[in-house]
PDB file of C-alpha atoms in Angstrom:
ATOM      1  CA  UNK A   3     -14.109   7.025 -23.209  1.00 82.00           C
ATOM      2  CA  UNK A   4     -11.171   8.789 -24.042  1.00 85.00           C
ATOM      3  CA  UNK A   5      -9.094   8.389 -20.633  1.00 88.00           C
ATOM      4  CA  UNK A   6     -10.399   4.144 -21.066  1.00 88.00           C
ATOM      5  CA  UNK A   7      -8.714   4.232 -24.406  1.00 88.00           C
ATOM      6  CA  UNK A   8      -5.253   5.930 -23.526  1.00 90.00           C
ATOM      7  CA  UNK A   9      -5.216   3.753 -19.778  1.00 90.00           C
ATOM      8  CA  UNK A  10      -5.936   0.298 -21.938  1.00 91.00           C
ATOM      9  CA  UNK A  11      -2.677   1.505 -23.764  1.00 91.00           C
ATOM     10  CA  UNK A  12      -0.322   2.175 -20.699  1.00 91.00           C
ATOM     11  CA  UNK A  13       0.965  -1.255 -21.136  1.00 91.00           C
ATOM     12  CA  UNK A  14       1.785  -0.962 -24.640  1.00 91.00           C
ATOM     13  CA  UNK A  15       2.993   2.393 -23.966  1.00 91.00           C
ATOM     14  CA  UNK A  16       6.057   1.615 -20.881  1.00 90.00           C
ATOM     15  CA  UNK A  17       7.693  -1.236 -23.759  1.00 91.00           C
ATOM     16  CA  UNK A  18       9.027   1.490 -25.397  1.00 90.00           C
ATOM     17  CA  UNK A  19      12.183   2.757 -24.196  1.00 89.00           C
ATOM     18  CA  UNK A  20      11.808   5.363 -21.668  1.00 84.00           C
ATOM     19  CA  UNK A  21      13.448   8.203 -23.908  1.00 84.00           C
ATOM     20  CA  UNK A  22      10.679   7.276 -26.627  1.00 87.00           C
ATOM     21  CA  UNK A  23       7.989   7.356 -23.761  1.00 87.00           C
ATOM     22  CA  UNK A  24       8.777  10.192 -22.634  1.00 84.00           C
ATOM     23  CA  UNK A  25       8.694  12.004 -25.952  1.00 84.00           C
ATOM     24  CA  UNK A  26       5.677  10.719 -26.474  1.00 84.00           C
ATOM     25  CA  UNK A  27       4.128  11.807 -23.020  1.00 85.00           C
ATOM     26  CA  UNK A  28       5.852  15.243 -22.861  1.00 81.00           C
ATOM     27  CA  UNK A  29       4.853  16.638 -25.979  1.00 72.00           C
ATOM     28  CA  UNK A  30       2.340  19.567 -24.652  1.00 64.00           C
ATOM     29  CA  UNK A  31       0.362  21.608 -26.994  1.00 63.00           C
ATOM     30  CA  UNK A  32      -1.341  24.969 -25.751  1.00 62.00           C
ATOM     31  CA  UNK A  33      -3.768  24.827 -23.304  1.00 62.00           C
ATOM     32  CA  UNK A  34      -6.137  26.093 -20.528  1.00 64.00           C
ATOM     33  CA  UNK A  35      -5.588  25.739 -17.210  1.00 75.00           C
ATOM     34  CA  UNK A  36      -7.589  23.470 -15.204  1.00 79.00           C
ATOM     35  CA  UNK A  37      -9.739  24.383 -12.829  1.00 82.00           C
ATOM     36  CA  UNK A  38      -9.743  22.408  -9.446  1.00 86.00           C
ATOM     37  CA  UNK A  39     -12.737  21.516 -10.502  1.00 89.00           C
ATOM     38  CA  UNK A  40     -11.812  19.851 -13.530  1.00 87.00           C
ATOM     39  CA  UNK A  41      -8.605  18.364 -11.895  1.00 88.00           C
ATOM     40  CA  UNK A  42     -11.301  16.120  -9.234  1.00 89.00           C
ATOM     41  CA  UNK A  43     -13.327  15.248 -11.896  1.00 90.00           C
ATOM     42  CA  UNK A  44     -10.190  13.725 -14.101  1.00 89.00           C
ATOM     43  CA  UNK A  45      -8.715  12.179 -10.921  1.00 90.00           C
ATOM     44  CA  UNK A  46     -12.348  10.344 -10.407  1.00 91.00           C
ATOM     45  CA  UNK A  47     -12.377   9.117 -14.105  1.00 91.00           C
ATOM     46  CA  UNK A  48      -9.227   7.808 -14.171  1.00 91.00           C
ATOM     47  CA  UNK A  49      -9.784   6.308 -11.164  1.00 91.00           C
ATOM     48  CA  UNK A  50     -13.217   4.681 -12.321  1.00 90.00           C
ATOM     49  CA  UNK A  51     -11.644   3.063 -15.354  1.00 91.00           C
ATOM     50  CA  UNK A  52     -10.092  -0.145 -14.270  1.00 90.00           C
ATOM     51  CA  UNK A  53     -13.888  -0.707 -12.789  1.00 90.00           C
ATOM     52  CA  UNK A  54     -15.354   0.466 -16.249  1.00 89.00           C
ATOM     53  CA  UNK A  55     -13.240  -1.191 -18.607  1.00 88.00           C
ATOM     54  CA  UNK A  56     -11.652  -3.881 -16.775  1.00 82.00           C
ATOM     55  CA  UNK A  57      -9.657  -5.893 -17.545  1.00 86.00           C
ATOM     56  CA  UNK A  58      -8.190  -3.814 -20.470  1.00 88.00           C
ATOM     57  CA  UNK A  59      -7.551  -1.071 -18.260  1.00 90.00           C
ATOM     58  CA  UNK A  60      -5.301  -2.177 -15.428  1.00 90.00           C
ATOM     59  CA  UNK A  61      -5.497  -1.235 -11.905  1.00 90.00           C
ATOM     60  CA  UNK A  62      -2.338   0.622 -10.262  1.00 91.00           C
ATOM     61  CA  UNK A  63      -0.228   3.387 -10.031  1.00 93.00           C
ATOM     62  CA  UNK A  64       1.573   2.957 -13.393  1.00 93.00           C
ATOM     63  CA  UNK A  65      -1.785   3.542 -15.282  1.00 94.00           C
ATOM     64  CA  UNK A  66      -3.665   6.170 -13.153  1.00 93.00           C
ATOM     65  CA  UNK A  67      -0.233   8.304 -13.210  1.00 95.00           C
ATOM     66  CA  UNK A  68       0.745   7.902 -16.792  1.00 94.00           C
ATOM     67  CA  UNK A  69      -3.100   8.110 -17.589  1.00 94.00           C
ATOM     68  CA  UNK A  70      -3.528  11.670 -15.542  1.00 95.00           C
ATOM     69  CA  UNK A  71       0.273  12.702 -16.451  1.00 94.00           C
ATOM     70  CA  UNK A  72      -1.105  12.512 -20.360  1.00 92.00           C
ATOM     71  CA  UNK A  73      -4.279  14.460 -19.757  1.00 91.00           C
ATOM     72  CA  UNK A  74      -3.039  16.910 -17.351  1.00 91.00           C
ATOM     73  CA  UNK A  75      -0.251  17.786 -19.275  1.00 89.00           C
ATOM     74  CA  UNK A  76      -2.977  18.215 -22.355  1.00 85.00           C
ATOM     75  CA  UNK A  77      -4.780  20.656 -20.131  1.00 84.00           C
ATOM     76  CA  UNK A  78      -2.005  22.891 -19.608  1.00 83.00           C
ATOM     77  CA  UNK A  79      -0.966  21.597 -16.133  1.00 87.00           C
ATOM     78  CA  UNK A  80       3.188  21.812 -15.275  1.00 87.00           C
ATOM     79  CA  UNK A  81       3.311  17.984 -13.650  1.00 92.00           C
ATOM     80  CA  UNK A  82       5.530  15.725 -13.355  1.00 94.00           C
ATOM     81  CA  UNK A  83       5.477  11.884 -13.656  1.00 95.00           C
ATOM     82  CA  UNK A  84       8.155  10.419 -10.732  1.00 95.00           C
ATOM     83  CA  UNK A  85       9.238   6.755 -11.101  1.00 94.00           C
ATOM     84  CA  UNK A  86      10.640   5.489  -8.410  1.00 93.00           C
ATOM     85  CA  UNK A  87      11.817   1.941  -6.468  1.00 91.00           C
ATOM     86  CA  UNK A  88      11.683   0.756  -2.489  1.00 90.00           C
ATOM     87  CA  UNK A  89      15.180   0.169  -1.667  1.00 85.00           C
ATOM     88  CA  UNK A  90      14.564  -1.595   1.811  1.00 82.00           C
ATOM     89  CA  UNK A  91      14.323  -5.129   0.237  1.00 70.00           C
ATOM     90  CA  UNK A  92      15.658  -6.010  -2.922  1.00 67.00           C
ATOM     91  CA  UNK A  93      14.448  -9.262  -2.875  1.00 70.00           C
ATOM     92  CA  UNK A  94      11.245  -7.803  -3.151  1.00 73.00           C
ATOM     93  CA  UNK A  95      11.006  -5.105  -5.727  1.00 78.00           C
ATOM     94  CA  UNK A  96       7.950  -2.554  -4.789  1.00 87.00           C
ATOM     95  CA  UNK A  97       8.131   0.361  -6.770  1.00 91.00           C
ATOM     96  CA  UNK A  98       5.570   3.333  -7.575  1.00 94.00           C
ATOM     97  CA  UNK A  99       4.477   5.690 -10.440  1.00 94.00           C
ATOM     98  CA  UNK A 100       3.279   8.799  -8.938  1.00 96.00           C
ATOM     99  CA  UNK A 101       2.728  12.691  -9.844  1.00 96.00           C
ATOM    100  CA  UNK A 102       4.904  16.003  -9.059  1.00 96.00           C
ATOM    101  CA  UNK A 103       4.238  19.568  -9.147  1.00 93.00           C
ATOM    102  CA  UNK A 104       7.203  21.767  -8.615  1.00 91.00           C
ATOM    103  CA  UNK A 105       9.239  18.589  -6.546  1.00 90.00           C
ATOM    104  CA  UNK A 106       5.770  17.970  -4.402  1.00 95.00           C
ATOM    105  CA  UNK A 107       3.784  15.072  -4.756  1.00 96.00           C
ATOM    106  CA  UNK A 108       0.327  16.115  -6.795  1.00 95.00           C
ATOM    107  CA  UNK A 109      -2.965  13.713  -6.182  1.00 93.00           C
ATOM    108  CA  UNK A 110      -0.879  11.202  -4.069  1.00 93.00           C
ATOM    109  CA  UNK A 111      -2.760  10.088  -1.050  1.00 91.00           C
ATOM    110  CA  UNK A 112       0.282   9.895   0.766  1.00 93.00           C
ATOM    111  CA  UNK A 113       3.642  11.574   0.391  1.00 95.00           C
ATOM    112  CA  UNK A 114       5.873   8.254  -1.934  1.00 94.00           C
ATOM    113  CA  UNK A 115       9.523  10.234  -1.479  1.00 94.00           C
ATOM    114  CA  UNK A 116      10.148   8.893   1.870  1.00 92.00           C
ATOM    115  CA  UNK A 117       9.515   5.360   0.884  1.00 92.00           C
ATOM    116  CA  UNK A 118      10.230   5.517  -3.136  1.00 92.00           C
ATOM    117  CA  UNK A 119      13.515   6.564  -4.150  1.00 92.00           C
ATOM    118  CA  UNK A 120      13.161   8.478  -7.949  1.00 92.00           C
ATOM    119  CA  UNK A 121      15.000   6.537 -10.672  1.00 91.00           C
ATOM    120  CA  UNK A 122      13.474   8.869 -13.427  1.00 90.00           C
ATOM    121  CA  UNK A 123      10.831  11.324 -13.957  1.00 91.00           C
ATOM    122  CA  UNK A 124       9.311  13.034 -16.791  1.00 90.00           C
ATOM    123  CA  UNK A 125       9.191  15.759 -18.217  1.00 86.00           C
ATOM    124  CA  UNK A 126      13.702  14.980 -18.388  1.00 71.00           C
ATOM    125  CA  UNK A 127      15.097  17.046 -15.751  1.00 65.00           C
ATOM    126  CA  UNK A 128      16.462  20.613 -17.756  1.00 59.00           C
ATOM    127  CA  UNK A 129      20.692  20.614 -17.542  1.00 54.00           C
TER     128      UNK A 129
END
């Protein structure tokens, strides 16, 4: 119930302005560590909820990453949440949402960097 309620309010969530969402989403309290266990059983969840509680849960990339980002961030899990936009066609914008641990992608089917180039990622890059 818990991951349905925080997907339904992705949408609500990415109006804010991306500092503000990512102060919200960032903020980590201690922990435990996943197990990998744990980290399938998540991953399966989030990706049962558009089925679940469609249509207030929306299908796609932006909601399963900022939906897992939340949780697994929760758990104690160092990921990070990479935004990023095709830049073959500009015409027609296809962009993706998509998780990082230590600059590799984390729970992506297939590897997004060669086709997605990152226009921001959260946690904010340390300077």
């Amino acid at each position: 119930m818990r991951v349905c309620a925080f997907a339904t309010a992705v949408p609500v969530l990415m109006r804010l302005p991306l500092p503000r969402v990512g102060a919200v989403l960032t903020r980590r309290p201690p922990g435990w560590r996943p197990s990998s266990s744990e980290i399938e059983r998540l991953e399966r969840v989030v990706a049962l909820a558009p089925r679940v509680a469609g249509p207030f849960v929306r299908p796609g990339c932006l909601t399963r990453g900022v939906t897992l980002f939340w949780f697994l961030r929760r758990a104690g899990l160092d990921v990070e949440l990479r935004f990023g936009l095709d830049p073959r066609d500009a015409a027609d914008t296809d962009g993706h949402c998509g998780l990082s641990i230590d600059g590799e992608p984390f729970l992506e089917k297939r590897d997004p960097r060669p086709r997605f180039a990152e226009l921001y990622r959260l946690p904010l890059p340390v300077t």
